[in-house]
Every structure is written in structure tokens, then in C-alpha cells.
XYZ file of C-alpha atoms in Angstrom:
455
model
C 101.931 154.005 129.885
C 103.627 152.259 132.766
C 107.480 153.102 134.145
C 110.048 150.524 133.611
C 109.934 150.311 137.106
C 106.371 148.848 136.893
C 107.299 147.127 133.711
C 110.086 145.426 135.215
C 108.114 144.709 138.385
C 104.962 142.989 136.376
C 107.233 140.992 134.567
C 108.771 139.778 138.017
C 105.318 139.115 139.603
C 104.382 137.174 136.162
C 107.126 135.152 136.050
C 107.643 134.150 139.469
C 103.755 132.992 139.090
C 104.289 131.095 135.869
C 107.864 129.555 136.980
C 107.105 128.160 140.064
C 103.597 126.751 140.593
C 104.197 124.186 142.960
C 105.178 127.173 145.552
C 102.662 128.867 145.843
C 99.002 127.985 146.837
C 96.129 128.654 145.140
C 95.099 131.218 147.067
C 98.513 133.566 146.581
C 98.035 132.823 142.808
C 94.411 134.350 142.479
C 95.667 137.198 144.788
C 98.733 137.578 142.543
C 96.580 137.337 139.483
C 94.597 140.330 140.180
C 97.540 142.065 141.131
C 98.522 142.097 137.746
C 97.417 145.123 135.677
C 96.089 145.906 132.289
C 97.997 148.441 130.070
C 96.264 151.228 127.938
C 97.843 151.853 124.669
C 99.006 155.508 124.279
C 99.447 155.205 120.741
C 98.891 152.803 117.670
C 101.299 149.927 117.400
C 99.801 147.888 114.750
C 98.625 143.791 116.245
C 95.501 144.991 115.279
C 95.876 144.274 111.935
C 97.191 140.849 112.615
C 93.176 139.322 111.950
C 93.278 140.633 108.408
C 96.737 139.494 108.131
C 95.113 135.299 108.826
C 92.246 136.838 106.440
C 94.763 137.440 103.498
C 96.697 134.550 104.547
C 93.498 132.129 104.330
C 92.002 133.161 101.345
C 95.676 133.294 99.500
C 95.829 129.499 100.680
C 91.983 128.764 99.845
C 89.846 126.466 101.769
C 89.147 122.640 101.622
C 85.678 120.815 102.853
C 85.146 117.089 102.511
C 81.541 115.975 102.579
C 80.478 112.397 103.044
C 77.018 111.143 101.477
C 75.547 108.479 102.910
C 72.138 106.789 101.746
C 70.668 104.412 100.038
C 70.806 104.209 95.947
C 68.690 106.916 94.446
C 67.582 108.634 97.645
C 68.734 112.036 96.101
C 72.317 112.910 97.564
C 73.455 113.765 93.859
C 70.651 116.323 93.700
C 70.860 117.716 96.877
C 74.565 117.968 96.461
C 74.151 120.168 92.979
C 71.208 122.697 94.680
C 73.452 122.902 97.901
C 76.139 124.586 95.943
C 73.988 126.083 93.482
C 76.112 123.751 90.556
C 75.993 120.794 88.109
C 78.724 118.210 89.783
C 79.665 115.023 86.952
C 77.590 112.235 88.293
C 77.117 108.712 86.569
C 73.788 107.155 87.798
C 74.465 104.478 90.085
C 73.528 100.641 89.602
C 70.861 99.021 92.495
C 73.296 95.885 91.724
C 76.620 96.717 93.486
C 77.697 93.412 95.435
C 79.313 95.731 98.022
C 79.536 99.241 99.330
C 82.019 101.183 97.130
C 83.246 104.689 98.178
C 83.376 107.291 94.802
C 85.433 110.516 95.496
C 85.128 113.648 93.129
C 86.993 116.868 93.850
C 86.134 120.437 92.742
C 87.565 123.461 92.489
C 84.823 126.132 93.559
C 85.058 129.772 93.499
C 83.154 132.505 95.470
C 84.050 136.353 94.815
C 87.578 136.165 95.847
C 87.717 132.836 97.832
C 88.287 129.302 96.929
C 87.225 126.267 97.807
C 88.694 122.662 97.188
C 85.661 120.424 97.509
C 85.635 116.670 97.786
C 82.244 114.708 97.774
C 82.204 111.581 98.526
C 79.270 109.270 97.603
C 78.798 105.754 98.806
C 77.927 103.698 95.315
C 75.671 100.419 96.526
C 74.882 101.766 99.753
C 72.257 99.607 101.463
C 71.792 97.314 97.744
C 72.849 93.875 99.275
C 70.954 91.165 100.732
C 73.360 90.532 103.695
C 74.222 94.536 104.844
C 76.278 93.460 107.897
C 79.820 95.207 106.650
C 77.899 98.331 104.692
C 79.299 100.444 107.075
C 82.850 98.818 107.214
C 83.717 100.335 103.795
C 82.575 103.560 105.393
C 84.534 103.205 108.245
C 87.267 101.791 106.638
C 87.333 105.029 103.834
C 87.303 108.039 106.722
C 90.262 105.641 108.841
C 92.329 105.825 105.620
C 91.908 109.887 105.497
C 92.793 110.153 109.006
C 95.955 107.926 108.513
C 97.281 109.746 105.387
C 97.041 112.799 107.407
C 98.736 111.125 110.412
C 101.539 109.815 108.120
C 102.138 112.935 107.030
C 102.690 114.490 110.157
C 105.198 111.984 111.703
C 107.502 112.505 108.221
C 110.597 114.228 109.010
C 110.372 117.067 106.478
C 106.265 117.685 106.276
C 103.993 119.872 103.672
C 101.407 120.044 105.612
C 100.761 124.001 104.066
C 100.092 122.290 100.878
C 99.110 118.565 101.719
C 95.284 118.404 100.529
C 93.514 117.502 103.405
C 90.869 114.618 102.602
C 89.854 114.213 106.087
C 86.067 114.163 106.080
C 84.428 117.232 107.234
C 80.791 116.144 107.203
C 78.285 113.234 106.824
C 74.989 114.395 105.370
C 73.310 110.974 106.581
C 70.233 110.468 103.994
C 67.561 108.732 105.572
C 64.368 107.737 103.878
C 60.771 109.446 104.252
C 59.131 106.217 105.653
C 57.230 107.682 108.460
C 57.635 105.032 110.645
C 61.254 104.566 112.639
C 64.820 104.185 111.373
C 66.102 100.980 109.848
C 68.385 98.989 111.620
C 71.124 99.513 109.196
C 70.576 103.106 109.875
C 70.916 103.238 113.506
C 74.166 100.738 112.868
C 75.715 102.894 110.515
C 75.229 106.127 112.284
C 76.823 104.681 116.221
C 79.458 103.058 114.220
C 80.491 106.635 112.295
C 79.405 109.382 115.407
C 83.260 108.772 116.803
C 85.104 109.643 113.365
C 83.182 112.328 111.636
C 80.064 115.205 112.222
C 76.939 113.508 111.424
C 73.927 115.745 110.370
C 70.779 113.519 109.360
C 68.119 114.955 106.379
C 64.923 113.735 105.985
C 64.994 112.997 101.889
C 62.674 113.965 99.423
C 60.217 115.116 102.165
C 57.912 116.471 99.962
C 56.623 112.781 99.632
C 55.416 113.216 103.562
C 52.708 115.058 105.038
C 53.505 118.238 107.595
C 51.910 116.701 109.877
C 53.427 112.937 109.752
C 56.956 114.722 109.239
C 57.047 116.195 112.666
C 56.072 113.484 113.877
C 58.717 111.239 111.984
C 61.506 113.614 113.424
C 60.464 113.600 117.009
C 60.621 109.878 116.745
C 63.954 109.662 114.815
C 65.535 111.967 117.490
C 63.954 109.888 120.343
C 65.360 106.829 118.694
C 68.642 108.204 118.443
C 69.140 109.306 121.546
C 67.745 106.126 123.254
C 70.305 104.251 120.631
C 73.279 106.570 122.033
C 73.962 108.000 118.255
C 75.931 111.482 118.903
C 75.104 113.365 115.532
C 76.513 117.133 115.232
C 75.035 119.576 117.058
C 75.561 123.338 115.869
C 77.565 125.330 118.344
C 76.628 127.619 121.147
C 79.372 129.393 122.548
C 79.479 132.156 120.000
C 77.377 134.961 120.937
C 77.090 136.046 117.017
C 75.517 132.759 116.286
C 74.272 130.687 119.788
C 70.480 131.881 119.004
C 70.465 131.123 115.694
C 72.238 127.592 116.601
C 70.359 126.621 119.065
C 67.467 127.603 117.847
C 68.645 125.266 114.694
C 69.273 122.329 116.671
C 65.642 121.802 117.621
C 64.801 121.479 113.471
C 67.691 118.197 113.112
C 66.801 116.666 111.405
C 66.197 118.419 108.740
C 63.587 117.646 105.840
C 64.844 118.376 102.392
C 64.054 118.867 99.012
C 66.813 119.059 96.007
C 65.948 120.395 92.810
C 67.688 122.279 90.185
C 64.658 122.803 87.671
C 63.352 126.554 87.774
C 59.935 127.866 87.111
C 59.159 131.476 87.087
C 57.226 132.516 90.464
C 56.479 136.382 90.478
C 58.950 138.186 89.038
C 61.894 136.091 90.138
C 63.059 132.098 88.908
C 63.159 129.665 91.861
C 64.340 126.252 92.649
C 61.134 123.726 92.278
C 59.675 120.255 91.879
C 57.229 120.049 89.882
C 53.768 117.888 90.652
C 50.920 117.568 88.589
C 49.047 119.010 91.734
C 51.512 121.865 92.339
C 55.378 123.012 92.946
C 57.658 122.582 96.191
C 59.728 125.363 96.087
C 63.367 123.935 96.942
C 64.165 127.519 99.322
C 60.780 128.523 101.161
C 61.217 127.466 104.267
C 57.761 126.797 104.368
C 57.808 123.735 102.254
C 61.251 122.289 103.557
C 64.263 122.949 105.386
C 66.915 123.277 102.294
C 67.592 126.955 103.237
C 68.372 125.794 106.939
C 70.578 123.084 105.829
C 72.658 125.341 103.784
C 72.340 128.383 105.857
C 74.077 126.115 109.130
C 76.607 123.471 106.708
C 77.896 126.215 104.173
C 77.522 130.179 105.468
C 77.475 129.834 109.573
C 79.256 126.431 110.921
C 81.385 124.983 107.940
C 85.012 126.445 109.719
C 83.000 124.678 112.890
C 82.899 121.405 111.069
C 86.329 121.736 109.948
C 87.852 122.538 113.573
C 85.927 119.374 114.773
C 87.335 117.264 112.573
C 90.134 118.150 113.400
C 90.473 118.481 117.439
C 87.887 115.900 118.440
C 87.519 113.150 115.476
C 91.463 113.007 114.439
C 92.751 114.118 117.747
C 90.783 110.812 118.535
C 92.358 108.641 116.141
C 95.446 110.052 116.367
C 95.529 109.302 120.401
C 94.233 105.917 119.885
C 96.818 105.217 117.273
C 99.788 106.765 119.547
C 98.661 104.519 122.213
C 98.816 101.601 119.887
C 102.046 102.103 119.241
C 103.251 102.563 123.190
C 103.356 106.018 123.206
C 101.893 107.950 126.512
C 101.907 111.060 128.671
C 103.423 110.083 131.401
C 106.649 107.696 131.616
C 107.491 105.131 134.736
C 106.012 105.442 138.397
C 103.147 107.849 136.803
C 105.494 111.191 136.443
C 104.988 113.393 133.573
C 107.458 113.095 130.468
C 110.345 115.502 130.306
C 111.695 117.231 127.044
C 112.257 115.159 124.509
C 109.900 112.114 125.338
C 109.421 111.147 121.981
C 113.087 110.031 121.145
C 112.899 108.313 125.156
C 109.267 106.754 124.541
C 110.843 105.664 121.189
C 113.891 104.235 122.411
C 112.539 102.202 125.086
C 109.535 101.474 122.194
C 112.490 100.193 120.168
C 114.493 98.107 123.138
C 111.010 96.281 124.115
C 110.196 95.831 120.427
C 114.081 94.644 120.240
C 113.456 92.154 123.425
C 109.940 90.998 121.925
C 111.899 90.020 118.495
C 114.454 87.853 120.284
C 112.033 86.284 122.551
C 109.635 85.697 119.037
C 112.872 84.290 117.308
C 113.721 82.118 120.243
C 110.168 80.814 120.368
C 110.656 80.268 116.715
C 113.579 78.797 116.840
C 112.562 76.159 119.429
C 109.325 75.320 116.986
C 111.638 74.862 114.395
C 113.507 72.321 116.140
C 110.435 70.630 117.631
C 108.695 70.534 113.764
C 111.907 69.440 112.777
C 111.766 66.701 115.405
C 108.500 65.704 114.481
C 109.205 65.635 110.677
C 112.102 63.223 111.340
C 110.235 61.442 113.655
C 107.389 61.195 110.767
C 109.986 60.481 108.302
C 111.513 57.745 110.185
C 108.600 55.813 110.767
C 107.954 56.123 106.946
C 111.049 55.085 106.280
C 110.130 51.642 108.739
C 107.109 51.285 107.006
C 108.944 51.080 103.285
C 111.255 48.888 104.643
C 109.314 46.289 106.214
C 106.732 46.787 102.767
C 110.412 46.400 100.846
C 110.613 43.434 102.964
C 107.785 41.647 102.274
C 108.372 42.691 98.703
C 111.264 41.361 98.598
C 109.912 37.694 100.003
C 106.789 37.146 97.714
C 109.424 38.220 94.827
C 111.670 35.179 96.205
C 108.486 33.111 97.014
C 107.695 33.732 92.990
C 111.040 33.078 91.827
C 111.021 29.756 93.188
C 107.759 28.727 92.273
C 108.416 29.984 88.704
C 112.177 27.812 88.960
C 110.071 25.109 89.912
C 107.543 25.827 87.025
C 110.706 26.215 84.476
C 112.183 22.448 85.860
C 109.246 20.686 85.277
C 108.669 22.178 82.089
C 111.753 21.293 81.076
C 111.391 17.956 82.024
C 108.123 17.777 80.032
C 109.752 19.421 77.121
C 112.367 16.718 77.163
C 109.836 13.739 77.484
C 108.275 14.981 74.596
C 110.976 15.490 72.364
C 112.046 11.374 73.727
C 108.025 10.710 72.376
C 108.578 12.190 69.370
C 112.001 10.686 68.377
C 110.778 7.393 69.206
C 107.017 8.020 67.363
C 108.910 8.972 64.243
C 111.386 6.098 63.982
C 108.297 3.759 64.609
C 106.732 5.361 61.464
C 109.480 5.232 59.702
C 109.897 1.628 60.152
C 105.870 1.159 59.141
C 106.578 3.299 56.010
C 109.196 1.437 55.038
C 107.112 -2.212 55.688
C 104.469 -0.937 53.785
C 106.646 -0.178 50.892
C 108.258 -3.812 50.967
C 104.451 -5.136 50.657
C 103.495 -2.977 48.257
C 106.806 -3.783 45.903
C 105.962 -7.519 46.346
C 102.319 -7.717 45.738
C 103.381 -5.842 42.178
C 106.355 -8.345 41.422
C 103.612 -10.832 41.822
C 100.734 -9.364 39.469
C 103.343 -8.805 37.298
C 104.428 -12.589 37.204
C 100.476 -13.732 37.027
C 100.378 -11.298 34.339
C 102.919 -13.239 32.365
């Protein structure tokens, strides 16, 4: 163990190298930097148990993974799902009728000895059903930007839970691409570039025990050539671990991988296996030699799911999380290019809030002066209406006089008529009075006179 003279020595050398970096050179700081010594331990203090410490911690918590399926309608992602984890998930059979891409997400609780796991799967329902597929993958896109927001939210909030906040970020996309043989569809190739920014992409072969050996390596050499060429990043398992770089890299030449999901069992020797059963044989879901199930599980769920997990989180949200920030002004460095002090959030937000401030007068001014020129324009519309009904009122008004005097006129000569014919009348019926009463006078004397002849 070291003096406190030494002690108190290192800790000047250390902190006169942390404090003030812009004194001294590069050079003085590497020379410095080996100056400074490694202590033994005389005796047991006890970090060493700080490991099992996050172990308890962790598994007291329990564990959450998010897993994204992604194919077309009955391509097997239900199956696979239920032989991955070795379980019967609920699962309604999906229509081939959808009129658009519909995310389904189902959460599990899953145990294992002693740890626990919170599992989400999330299915795409109509996937690749639709005549015009050019927003397929916006529903996609759409779904994991939601996650990433929630999360986001929940961090800005004054008083956060983030210890207990259930995390639906997606962890994974199991990318289910069909055993055609050929090359990928364009949909595929679409889907995939527009998702390798926001979450880990690992693409599986499906149901390839419907291709030959032979026509399968061939169909992955040109899938990976075709991604590539396309600029598609999918997840590559990682190689910086000792414990697990020759076992990953070694893995990374088999994406992707050809798989078979299957939860029938047949007896085979003296143990039950997974199988599909073929009137020409069985393909045994975990020999190797048929498929690559036992790889797929072997790098997703036992070696690289905390992987997944951590690059969700530091490279897919850290993405979305920058972009957002930047959205909203905020930056790393303030005016003239000089790195923010303490406390730049409440300064970014403050001068955030003053240029938001200035922006909303100089939008209410602008508004303001539309206003007045759409209110100028409606009276200016108005008026001329208002021209327009008076001169019709106008003219209105003149036929109604023009037809008021014709109609006087048509009145006065009526009149007149009416009055000549009553004059007609008066004078007809006093000339046949006068006849009637001649006639009488006749008659009355031509009967005095037969009556005297009679005699």
C-alpha cells in the first residue's frame, strides 16, 4: 500500500492532468499518464461484489424484449415465434383482406428459473395484402417512431419512472422474407432501408424446407449481395467480446438465416423433437443440418439479446432522440461555435422560448395584416354586390313603374269600355221596352176587334 505522501502526490498529478487540459501538450499528458501508478490491494475491501450486486438488482427488476415481425400474411412468424420460445402465444389467424397494414401488439410475462421476462411481439396484420403497397412500411415506421417518442416523453417529464416505465421500444425485427429463390421483392428491399435507421434488422429465410440446399445458398448469397448493393444495414452480431467474437463472426457469414417453425413432436430415438412432417420425411425444427432455427435462437435469445437491447438504445433512440432535439433548436454548442456551459438547457430553452416568442408576434402581425387585407377585399366584394343590387333594384324598380302605367292605362280604357257598355245597355233595354209595350197595344186591339166581328 502506498504512503499518504504518494497518495496525496497521485492525486495532485491526476488532478492537475484532468483540471487543466488546455495546459499541457499532448506529449506531457502521455508522460504524466504513465507516471501514474497502479495500487495492489493488501486486503479485501469488497467492490468486487458490486457485479452480483447489478445481477440481483437486474433479475429483481426483470427484463423486457420487444420483437417486431415483419412478413407477409401466413409466411409463418406466429409459428416461429411459439418454437423460438419453446410456448403457445394467443394468435387469431390473420385475414389476406386487410385494406392496410395494421400493427397487433401482445405482451407476455415469461419466466426462466429465477428470471423474468416482459415480452412484447409485435406482428404486422395485412402486411404486403394490398394492391397499391407504397405506405406498407409507413405504418411500420410510424409504430417504432411512436415507441421511441413515449420513451422520449417520458424522459423530459419533470418527475420520471423510468425504473418502472415498460419500455416498448423495439428491440428486434425478425424480417420474414419468402423462399422464392430468385431475388428480393421490391417491397422488401423498401421496407428494410426505410427501417435499418430505427431498429436491428435480422432477415430469415421462411419455411426453407420448401427450397433445395443447394438453391438456398445460393438464394442467400444473392439476398446479401442485393442488400448490400441496395445500402440495407441489417444487424450484425458483435465482435468485440472475446467470449463470443468467434462464435459471432463466425454467425454473421450464415445471415440470413433459413428457418423452420414447428411445434408438432415425433419421437426420434429415444428423445421427442420439434418436426414437420412430409409424406416423404420429417425436418427436424433443431438439427442444424436441416435449418438454421438453433442459430437463430442461439444468437437472438442466449448470446446477443442484452446486445440488441443496448443498440436500441445508444444508436437507434440516441438517433431519434438527437434528431428530435435538433428539431426543436436544441444543440451542443451555443453562439460563435463555443461549447455550452452548465445549465444549457434552461439557456437553449430560453432563447428557444424568446425566438419562438419573436416568431409568434411576427406570425400575428402577418396575420393581422391578412386580416385587414381579406377584410378589405370582402368589403370591396361586398360593395360591388351591393352596386350590383342596386342598379338590379333599379331597373326593378322602372319595369315595375313601366307596368304600373301600362296597367293604369289598361284600367282607363277599361273603364271607359265598361261605361259604354252599361250607356248600350240602358239604351237597348228602354228600346225593348218600348217594342214590348207596342206589341202589347197591337195585340189588345186586334182582340177588341175579333171580339166585335164576333158579335
Amino acid at each position: 500500500m502506498a504512503s499518504s505522501d504518494e497518495a496525496r502526490h497521485l492525486f495532485h498529478m491526476t488532478s492537475k492532468t484532468t483540471c487543466m487540459p488546455s495546459q499541457v501538450s499532448n506529449s506531457d499528458a502521455q508522460t504524466k499518464k504513465e507516471n501514474i501508478r497502479s495500487l495492489t490491494m493488501c486486503g479485501h475491501v469488497g467492490f468486487e461484489s458490486l457485479p452480483d450486486q447489478l445481477v440481483d438488482r437486474s433479475i429483481q427488476q426483470g427484463f423486457c424484449f420487444n420483437i417486431l415481425c415483419v412478413g407477409e400474411t401466413g409466411i409463418g412468424k406466429s409459428t416461429l415465434i411459439n418454437t423460438l420460445f419453446n410456448t403457445t402465444f394467443e394468435e387469431n389467424e390473420s385475414s389476406h383482406f386487410c385494406p392496410t397494414v395494421r400493427l397487433k401488439a401482445q405482451t407476455y410475462e415469461l419466466q426462466e428459473s429465477n428470471v423474468q421476462l416482459k415480452l412484447t411481439i409485435v406482428n404486422t396484420v395485412g402486411f404486403g395484402d394490398q394492391i397499391n403497397k407504397e405506405e406498407s412500411c409507413q405504418s411500420i415506421v410510424d409504430y417504432i417512431d411512436a415507441q421511441f417518442e413515449a420513451y422520449l416523453q417520458e424522459e423530459l417529464k419533470i418527475k420520471r419512472s423510468l425504473f418502472s416505465y415498460h419500455d416498448t421500444r423495439i428491440h428486434v425485427c425478425l424480417y420474414f422474407i419468402a423462399p422464392t429463390g430468385h431475388s428480393l421483392r421490391t417491397l422488401d428491399l423498401l421496407t428494410m432501408k426505410s427501417l435499418d435507421s430505427k431498429v436491428n434488422i435480422i432477415p430469415l429465410i421462411a419455411k426453407a424446407d420448401t427450397i433445395s440446399k443447394i438453391e438456398l445458398q445460393k438464394f442467400k448469397i444473392k439476398l446479401m449481395s442485393e442488400l448490400v448493393c441496395s445500402g440495407v444495414q441489417i444487424y450484425q452480431f458483435p465482435t468485440d467480446d472475446d467470449a463470443t467474437a468467434k462464435i459471432n463472426a463466425a454467425m454473421n457469414g450464415h445471415l440470413p438465416f433459413a428457418v423452420v417453425g414447428s411445434m408438432d413432436e415425433v419421437k426420434v430415438g429415444n428423445k421427442m423433437v420439434k418436426v414437420r412432417q412430409y409424406p416423404w420425411g420429417i425436418v427436424q425444427v433443431e438439427n442444424e443440418n436441416h435449418c438454421d432455427f438453433v442459430k437463430l435462437r442461439e444468437m437472438l435469445i442466449c448470446t446477443n439479446m442484452e446486445d440488441l437491447r443496448e443498440q436500441t438504445h445508444s444508436r437507434h433512440y440516441e438517433l431519434y432522440r438527437r434528431c428530435k432535439l435538433e428539431e426543436m433548436g436544441f444543440t451542443d454548442v451555443g453562439p460563435e461555435s463555443k461549447p455550452l456551459r452548465l445549465f444549457s438547457l434552461q439557456e437553449t430553452y430560453e432563447a428557444k422560448r424568446h425566438e419562438f416568442h419573436g416568431e409568434r408576434l411576427k406570425k400575428e402581425e402577418e396575420m393581422k395584416q391578412m386580416f385587414v387585407q381579406r377584410v378589405k377585399e370582402k368589403e370591396a366584394i361586398l360593395k360591388e354586390a351591393e352596386r350590383e343590387l342596386q342598379a338590379k333594384f333599379e331597373h326593378l324598380k322602372r319595369l315595375h313603374q313601366d307596368e304600373r302605367v301600362k296597367l293604369e292605362e289598361k284600367r282607363r280604357v277599361l273603364e271607359e269600355e265598361i261605361i259604354t257598355f252599361s250607356k248600350r245597355k240602358a239604351t237597348s233595354e228602354i228600346f225593348q221596352n218600348q217594342s214590348f209595350v207596342a206589341s202589347g197595344s197591337t195585340m189588345k186591339k186586334e182582340k177588341d176587334r175579333k171580339n166585335s166581328n164576333f158579335i
